[in-house]
PDB file of C-alpha atoms in Angstrom:
ATOM      1  CA  UNK A   1       0.000   0.000   0.000  1.00  0.00           C
ATOM      2  CA  UNK A   2       1.244   3.496  -0.768  1.00  0.00           C
ATOM      3  CA  UNK A   3       3.282   5.389   1.824  1.00  0.00           C
ATOM      4  CA  UNK A   4       3.096   9.110   2.149  1.00  0.00           C
ATOM      5  CA  UNK A   5      -0.518   9.691   1.094  1.00  0.00           C
ATOM      6  CA  UNK A   6      -2.348  12.255   3.165  1.00  0.00           C
ATOM      7  CA  UNK A   7      -5.968  13.093   3.890  1.00  0.00           C
ATOM      8  CA  UNK A   8      -8.639  12.032   1.434  1.00  0.00           C
ATOM      9  CA  UNK A   9      -6.187  10.458  -1.034  1.00  0.00           C
ATOM     10  CA  UNK A  10      -4.745   8.153   1.596  1.00  0.00           C
ATOM     11  CA  UNK A  11      -8.186   7.285   2.933  1.00  0.00           C
ATOM     12  CA  UNK A  12      -9.603   6.444  -0.494  1.00  0.00           C
ATOM     13  CA  UNK A  13      -6.586   4.287  -1.290  1.00  0.00           C
ATOM     14  CA  UNK A  14      -6.872   2.306   1.926  1.00  0.00           C
ATOM     15  CA  UNK A  15     -10.619   1.922   1.418  1.00  0.00           C
ATOM     16  CA  UNK A  16     -10.068   0.554  -2.090  1.00  0.00           C
ATOM     17  CA  UNK A  17      -7.597  -2.076  -0.905  1.00  0.00           C
ATOM     18  CA  UNK A  18      -9.747  -3.020   2.082  1.00  0.00           C
ATOM     19  CA  UNK A  19     -12.683  -3.603  -0.290  1.00  0.00           C
ATOM     20  CA  UNK A  20     -10.477  -5.544  -2.713  1.00  0.00           C
ATOM     21  CA  UNK A  21      -8.495  -7.644  -0.224  1.00  0.00           C
ATOM     22  CA  UNK A  22     -10.553 -10.837  -0.360  1.00  0.00           C
ATOM     23  CA  UNK A  23     -10.697 -10.784  -4.168  1.00  0.00           C
ATOM     24  CA  UNK A  24      -6.977  -9.995  -4.333  1.00  0.00           C
ATOM     25  CA  UNK A  25      -6.198 -12.957  -2.067  1.00  0.00           C
ATOM     26  CA  UNK A  26      -8.112 -15.354  -4.340  1.00  0.00           C
ATOM     27  CA  UNK A  27      -6.468 -14.135  -7.533  1.00  0.00           C
ATOM     28  CA  UNK A  28      -3.874 -16.588  -8.896  1.00  0.00           C
ATOM     29  CA  UNK A  29      -0.373 -15.415  -9.782  1.00  0.00           C
ATOM     30  CA  UNK A  30      -0.530 -14.394 -13.440  1.00  0.00           C
ATOM     31  CA  UNK A  31       2.986 -15.568 -14.362  1.00  0.00           C
ATOM     32  CA  UNK A  32       4.103 -18.329 -12.015  1.00  0.00           C
ATOM     33  CA  UNK A  33       7.475 -18.891 -13.709  1.00  0.00           C
ATOM     34  CA  UNK A  34       8.418 -15.207 -13.508  1.00  0.00           C
ATOM     35  CA  UNK A  35       7.277 -15.060  -9.880  1.00  0.00           C
ATOM     36  CA  UNK A  36       9.439 -18.045  -8.931  1.00  0.00           C
ATOM     37  CA  UNK A  37      12.427 -16.530 -10.721  1.00  0.00           C
ATOM     38  CA  UNK A  38      12.002 -13.268  -8.783  1.00  0.00           C
ATOM     39  CA  UNK A  39      11.850 -15.256  -5.535  1.00  0.00           C
ATOM     40  CA  UNK A  40      15.069 -17.085  -6.425  1.00  0.00           C
ATOM     41  CA  UNK A  41      16.866 -13.910  -7.543  1.00  0.00           C
ATOM     42  CA  UNK A  42      15.909 -12.130  -4.331  1.00  0.00           C
ATOM     43  CA  UNK A  43      16.989 -14.985  -2.098  1.00  0.00           C
ATOM     44  CA  UNK A  44      20.455 -14.948  -3.660  1.00  0.00           C
ATOM     45  CA  UNK A  45      20.969 -11.717  -1.686  1.00  0.00           C
ATOM     46  CA  UNK A  46      19.640 -13.150   1.585  1.00  0.00           C
ATOM     47  CA  UNK A  47      21.615 -14.665   4.435  1.00  0.00           C
ATOM     48  CA  UNK A  48      20.456 -16.050   7.815  1.00  0.00           C
ATOM     49  CA  UNK A  49      21.472 -12.944   9.807  1.00  0.00           C
ATOM     50  CA  UNK A  50      19.485 -10.429   7.740  1.00  0.00           C
ATOM     51  CA  UNK A  51      16.707  -8.146   8.989  1.00  0.00           C
ATOM     52  CA  UNK A  52      14.208  -7.543   6.181  1.00  0.00           C
ATOM     53  CA  UNK A  53      11.322  -5.122   5.669  1.00  0.00           C
ATOM     54  CA  UNK A  54       8.662  -5.572   3.005  1.00  0.00           C
ATOM     55  CA  UNK A  55       6.292  -2.628   2.535  1.00  0.00           C
ATOM     56  CA  UNK A  56       3.039  -2.983   0.646  1.00  0.00           C
ATOM     57  CA  UNK A  57       3.078  -6.703   1.432  1.00  0.00           C
ATOM     58  CA  UNK A  58      -0.580  -7.273   0.518  1.00  0.00           C
ATOM     59  CA  UNK A  59      -1.859 -10.603   1.814  1.00  0.00           C
ATOM     60  CA  UNK A  60       1.595 -11.869   2.724  1.00  0.00           C
ATOM     61  CA  UNK A  61       2.282 -14.670   0.232  1.00  0.00           C
ATOM     62  CA  UNK A  62       5.815 -13.536  -0.624  1.00  0.00           C
ATOM     63  CA  UNK A  63       6.666 -12.772   3.001  1.00  0.00           C
ATOM     64  CA  UNK A  64       5.760 -16.320   4.006  1.00  0.00           C
ATOM     65  CA  UNK A  65       8.170 -17.674   1.378  1.00  0.00           C
ATOM     66  CA  UNK A  66      11.082 -15.385   2.223  1.00  0.00           C
ATOM     67  CA  UNK A  67      10.901 -15.270   6.026  1.00  0.00           C
ATOM     68  CA  UNK A  68      12.514 -18.713   6.670  1.00  0.00           C
ATOM     69  CA  UNK A  69      15.669 -17.493   4.884  1.00  0.00           C
ATOM     70  CA  UNK A  70      16.451 -14.560   7.228  1.00  0.00           C
ATOM     71  CA  UNK A  71      16.702 -13.606  10.896  1.00  0.00           C
ATOM     72  CA  UNK A  72      13.695 -11.275  11.006  1.00  0.00           C
ATOM     73  CA  UNK A  73      11.047 -10.271   8.478  1.00  0.00           C
ATOM     74  CA  UNK A  74       8.681  -7.369   9.034  1.00  0.00           C
ATOM     75  CA  UNK A  75       5.865  -7.146   6.470  1.00  0.00           C
ATOM     76  CA  UNK A  76       3.653  -4.043   6.402  1.00  0.00           C
ATOM     77  CA  UNK A  77       0.638  -2.770   4.526  1.00  0.00           C
ATOM     78  CA  UNK A  78      -1.639   0.238   5.047  1.00  0.00           C
ATOM     79  CA  UNK A  79      -4.727  -1.940   4.462  1.00  0.00           C
ATOM     80  CA  UNK A  80      -5.873  -3.557   7.701  1.00  0.00           C
ATOM     81  CA  UNK A  81      -7.908  -6.125   5.757  1.00  0.00           C
ATOM     82  CA  UNK A  82      -4.847  -7.180   3.756  1.00  0.00           C
ATOM     83  CA  UNK A  83      -2.946  -7.674   7.012  1.00  0.00           C
ATOM     84  CA  UNK A  84      -5.870  -9.615   8.525  1.00  0.00           C
ATOM     85  CA  UNK A  85      -5.698 -12.074   5.627  1.00  0.00           C
ATOM     86  CA  UNK A  86      -1.907 -12.293   5.893  1.00  0.00           C
ATOM     87  CA  UNK A  87      -2.202 -13.152   9.583  1.00  0.00           C
ATOM     88  CA  UNK A  88      -4.849 -15.764   8.787  1.00  0.00           C
ATOM     89  CA  UNK A  89      -2.483 -17.340   6.279  1.00  0.00           C
ATOM     90  CA  UNK A  90       0.221 -17.410   8.919  1.00  0.00           C
ATOM     91  CA  UNK A  91      -2.003 -19.186  11.475  1.00  0.00           C
ATOM     92  CA  UNK A  92      -0.542 -22.540  12.409  1.00  0.00           C
ATOM     93  CA  UNK A  93       2.784 -21.682  10.794  1.00  0.00           C
ATOM     94  CA  UNK A  94       5.870 -22.364  12.900  1.00  0.00           C
ATOM     95  CA  UNK A  95       7.598 -19.130  11.821  1.00  0.00           C
ATOM     96  CA  UNK A  96       8.494 -16.960  14.815  1.00  0.00           C
ATOM     97  CA  UNK A  97      10.560 -14.355  12.960  1.00  0.00           C
ATOM     98  CA  UNK A  98       7.746 -12.961  10.765  1.00  0.00           C
ATOM     99  CA  UNK A  99       5.425 -10.122  11.785  1.00  0.00           C
ATOM    100  CA  UNK A 100       2.580  -8.552   9.838  1.00  0.00           C
ATOM    101  CA  UNK A 101       1.871  -4.932  10.808  1.00  0.00           C
ATOM    102  CA  UNK A 102      -0.581  -2.297   9.587  1.00  0.00           C
ATOM    103  CA  UNK A 103       1.730   0.577   8.638  1.00  0.00           C
ATOM    104  CA  UNK A 104       2.981   2.727   5.773  1.00  0.00           C
ATOM    105  CA  UNK A 105       6.606   3.130   4.775  1.00  0.00           C
ATOM    106  CA  UNK A 106       6.467   6.617   6.244  1.00  0.00           C
ATOM    107  CA  UNK A 107       5.426   5.126   9.604  1.00  0.00           C
ATOM    108  CA  UNK A 108       8.417   2.799   9.522  1.00  0.00           C
ATOM    109  CA  UNK A 109      11.138   5.352   8.753  1.00  0.00           C
ATOM    110  CA  UNK A 110      11.016   6.731  12.303  1.00  0.00           C
ATOM    111  CA  UNK A 111      12.034   3.378  13.821  1.00  0.00           C
ATOM    112  CA  UNK A 112      15.559   3.022  15.147  1.00  0.00           C
ATOM    113  CA  UNK A 113      16.099  -0.302  13.382  1.00  0.00           C
ATOM    114  CA  UNK A 114      18.008  -0.306  10.099  1.00  0.00           C
ATOM    115  CA  UNK A 115      17.409  -3.102   7.618  1.00  0.00           C
ATOM    116  CA  UNK A 116      19.694  -5.299   5.531  1.00  0.00           C
ATOM    117  CA  UNK A 117      17.102  -5.577   2.774  1.00  0.00           C
ATOM    118  CA  UNK A 118      13.854  -3.807   1.893  1.00  0.00           C
ATOM    119  CA  UNK A 119      11.313  -5.123  -0.590  1.00  0.00           C
ATOM    120  CA  UNK A 120       8.779  -2.944  -2.401  1.00  0.00           C
ATOM    121  CA  UNK A 121       6.941  -5.309  -4.738  1.00  0.00           C
ATOM    122  CA  UNK A 122       4.180  -4.076  -7.037  1.00  0.00           C
ATOM    123  CA  UNK A 123       3.924  -0.857  -5.051  1.00  0.00           C
ATOM    124  CA  UNK A 124       6.040   2.016  -6.422  1.00  0.00           C
ATOM    125  CA  UNK A 125       3.647   2.641  -9.325  1.00  0.00           C
ATOM    126  CA  UNK A 126       0.805   3.046  -6.799  1.00  0.00           C
ATOM    127  CA  UNK A 127       2.515   6.006  -5.128  1.00  0.00           C
ATOM    128  CA  UNK A 128       2.037   9.655  -5.972  1.00  0.00           C
ATOM    129  CA  UNK A 129       5.706  10.257  -5.144  1.00  0.00           C
ATOM    130  CA  UNK A 130       7.789   7.113  -5.752  1.00  0.00           C
ATOM    131  CA  UNK A 131      10.986   9.180  -5.670  1.00  0.00           C
ATOM    132  CA  UNK A 132      10.287  10.161  -2.067  1.00  0.00           C
ATOM    133  CA  UNK A 133       9.628   6.528  -1.149  1.00  0.00           C
ATOM    134  CA  UNK A 134      12.912   5.446  -2.734  1.00  0.00           C
ATOM    135  CA  UNK A 135      14.779   8.097  -0.739  1.00  0.00           C
ATOM    136  CA  UNK A 136      13.082   6.836   2.428  1.00  0.00           C
ATOM    137  CA  UNK A 137      14.134   3.284   1.620  1.00  0.00           C
ATOM    138  CA  UNK A 138      17.732   4.402   1.109  1.00  0.00           C
ATOM    139  CA  UNK A 139      17.773   6.095   4.523  1.00  0.00           C
ATOM    140  CA  UNK A 140      16.390   2.966   6.232  1.00  0.00           C
ATOM    141  CA  UNK A 141      18.933   0.537   4.786  1.00  0.00           C
ATOM    142  CA  UNK A 142      22.251  -0.369   6.353  1.00  0.00           C
ATOM    143  CA  UNK A 143      25.353   0.313   4.233  1.00  0.00           C
ATOM    144  CA  UNK A 144      25.553  -2.512   1.718  1.00  0.00           C
ATOM    145  CA  UNK A 145      21.826  -3.173   2.039  1.00  0.00           C
ATOM    146  CA  UNK A 146      19.642  -4.105  -0.930  1.00  0.00           C
ATOM    147  CA  UNK A 147      16.350  -2.773  -2.257  1.00  0.00           C
ATOM    148  CA  UNK A 148      14.263  -5.169  -4.351  1.00  0.00           C
ATOM    149  CA  UNK A 149      11.433  -3.665  -6.383  1.00  0.00           C
ATOM    150  CA  UNK A 150       8.949  -4.905  -8.954  1.00  0.00           C
ATOM    151  CA  UNK A 151       7.162  -2.052 -10.707  1.00  0.00           C
ATOM    152  CA  UNK A 152       4.674  -1.642 -13.529  1.00  0.00           C
ATOM    153  CA  UNK A 153       6.313   0.896 -15.846  1.00  0.00           C
ATOM    154  CA  UNK A 154       3.215   1.777 -17.841  1.00  0.00           C
ATOM    155  CA  UNK A 155       4.680   4.955 -19.315  1.00  0.00           C
ATOM    156  CA  UNK A 156       6.839   2.682 -21.490  1.00  0.00           C
ATOM    157  CA  UNK A 157       4.223   0.099 -22.441  1.00  0.00           C
ATOM    158  CA  UNK A 158       0.705   1.548 -22.134  1.00  0.00           C
ATOM    159  CA  UNK A 159       0.813   5.358 -21.943  1.00  0.00           C
ATOM    160  CA  UNK A 160      -2.515   5.520 -23.814  1.00  0.00           C
ATOM    161  CA  UNK A 161      -4.239   4.035 -20.751  1.00  0.00           C
ATOM    162  CA  UNK A 162      -3.532   7.070 -18.554  1.00  0.00           C
ATOM    163  CA  UNK A 163      -6.982   8.701 -19.120  1.00  0.00           C
ATOM    164  CA  UNK A 164      -8.667   5.341 -18.521  1.00  0.00           C
ATOM    165  CA  UNK A 165      -6.759   4.844 -15.271  1.00  0.00           C
ATOM    166  CA  UNK A 166      -7.701   8.341 -14.125  1.00  0.00           C
ATOM    167  CA  UNK A 167     -11.392   7.762 -14.849  1.00  0.00           C
ATOM    168  CA  UNK A 168     -11.357   4.354 -13.126  1.00  0.00           C
ATOM    169  CA  UNK A 169      -9.862   5.943 -10.018  1.00  0.00           C
ATOM    170  CA  UNK A 170     -12.476   8.720  -9.982  1.00  0.00           C
ATOM    171  CA  UNK A 171     -15.214   6.087 -10.253  1.00  0.00           C
ATOM    172  CA  UNK A 172     -13.557   4.107  -7.438  1.00  0.00           C
ATOM    173  CA  UNK A 173     -12.998   1.092  -9.698  1.00  0.00           C
ATOM    174  CA  UNK A 174      -9.214   1.255  -9.347  1.00  0.00           C
ATOM    175  CA  UNK A 175      -6.525   2.811  -7.145  1.00  0.00           C
ATOM    176  CA  UNK A 176      -4.265   5.683  -8.146  1.00  0.00           C
ATOM    177  CA  UNK A 177      -1.618   4.573 -10.659  1.00  0.00           C
ATOM    178  CA  UNK A 178       1.538   6.525 -11.467  1.00  0.00           C
ATOM    179  CA  UNK A 179       2.652   6.193 -15.086  1.00  0.00           C
ATOM    180  CA  UNK A 180       6.409   5.922 -14.633  1.00  0.00           C
ATOM    181  CA  UNK A 181       9.055   4.801 -17.128  1.00  0.00           C
ATOM    182  CA  UNK A 182      11.921   2.412 -16.536  1.00  0.00           C
ATOM    183  CA  UNK A 183      14.407   5.234 -17.057  1.00  0.00           C
ATOM    184  CA  UNK A 184      12.612   7.471 -14.543  1.00  0.00           C
ATOM    185  CA  UNK A 185      12.664   4.665 -12.012  1.00  0.00           C
ATOM    186  CA  UNK A 186      16.377   4.085 -12.509  1.00  0.00           C
ATOM    187  CA  UNK A 187      17.054   7.816 -12.198  1.00  0.00           C
ATOM    188  CA  UNK A 188      15.154   7.949  -8.886  1.00  0.00           C
ATOM    189  CA  UNK A 189      17.267   5.086  -7.568  1.00  0.00           C
ATOM    190  CA  UNK A 190      20.535   6.566  -8.778  1.00  0.00           C
ATOM    191  CA  UNK A 191      19.691  10.042  -7.457  1.00  0.00           C
ATOM    192  CA  UNK A 192      18.971   8.521  -4.044  1.00  0.00           C
ATOM    193  CA  UNK A 193      22.467   6.990  -4.042  1.00  0.00           C
ATOM    194  CA  UNK A 194      21.703   3.418  -5.083  1.00  0.00           C
ATOM    195  CA  UNK A 195      23.797   1.331  -7.446  1.00  0.00           C
ATOM    196  CA  UNK A 196      21.608  -0.857  -9.657  1.00  0.00           C
ATOM    197  CA  UNK A 197      22.830  -4.439  -9.453  1.00  0.00           C
ATOM    198  CA  UNK A 198      20.211  -6.321 -11.484  1.00  0.00           C
ATOM    199  CA  UNK A 199      17.568  -5.453 -14.084  1.00  0.00           C
ATOM    200  CA  UNK A 200      14.952  -7.737 -15.625  1.00  0.00           C
ATOM    201  CA  UNK A 201      11.872  -7.310 -17.807  1.00  0.00           C
ATOM    202  CA  UNK A 202      10.043 -10.664 -17.996  1.00  0.00           C
ATOM    203  CA  UNK A 203       9.439 -11.738 -21.586  1.00  0.00           C
ATOM    204  CA  UNK A 204       5.838 -12.649 -20.752  1.00  0.00           C
ATOM    205  CA  UNK A 205       5.070  -9.419 -18.876  1.00  0.00           C
ATOM    206  CA  UNK A 206       6.680  -6.394 -20.510  1.00  0.00           C
ATOM    207  CA  UNK A 207       4.893  -3.958 -18.167  1.00  0.00           C
ATOM    208  CA  UNK A 208       6.924  -5.153 -15.194  1.00  0.00           C
ATOM    209  CA  UNK A 209      10.425  -3.975 -14.294  1.00  0.00           C
ATOM    210  CA  UNK A 210      12.238  -6.024 -11.653  1.00  0.00           C
ATOM    211  CA  UNK A 211      15.231  -4.257 -10.084  1.00  0.00           C
ATOM    212  CA  UNK A 212      17.714  -5.027  -7.343  1.00  0.00           C
ATOM    213  CA  UNK A 213      19.676  -2.001  -6.128  1.00  0.00           C
ATOM    214  CA  UNK A 214      22.417  -1.736  -3.514  1.00  0.00           C
ATOM    215  CA  UNK A 215      23.261   0.966  -1.018  1.00  0.00           C
ATOM    216  CA  UNK A 216      27.060   1.488  -1.130  1.00  0.00           C
ATOM    217  CA  UNK A 217      29.118   0.183   1.784  1.00  0.00           C
TER     218      UNK A 217
END
């Protein structure tokens, strides 16, 4: 869920995801092979002593897969209903290092803890100011930490849909969507101080840009 939204915009966004949570949880992964590759690529950067934050975790499926690989895993979302479902999925699980918390990225940046890795999956394009979020992530990472993101870069692939997306949001059929390009996303990361370590556009899903960026030591 988007960090940094204020007032009515934040409220309408949270309301949309609360209404959509059950449907979202039932929806199958559209590209299972690409999803599994992203999991494997991410876990190459993990080690057992890592503290990880995932913001915009949705209903927690990815968090449940990654958490056994690290020391601690904090998964957050601004939608309380998304977190309710994530906690239900965790029921009966033996994991004791995974927590699901209702929070935005902005809420988390005031914590004293610094993280070894932060994941923002399918979230940056839902923010009004993804550059600000990326700067927040940079400040929350330890030196040498990694930021893993998966972003729909619709400015490159479907710019003609911008009026449709705007109308759908006004009619409350869809959340806010930022039409960002791959180059803009890379520039935001580089301007924040990140070094981009890995880039991938899945052949079967050209909208998506998967990036792994490092904070210098």
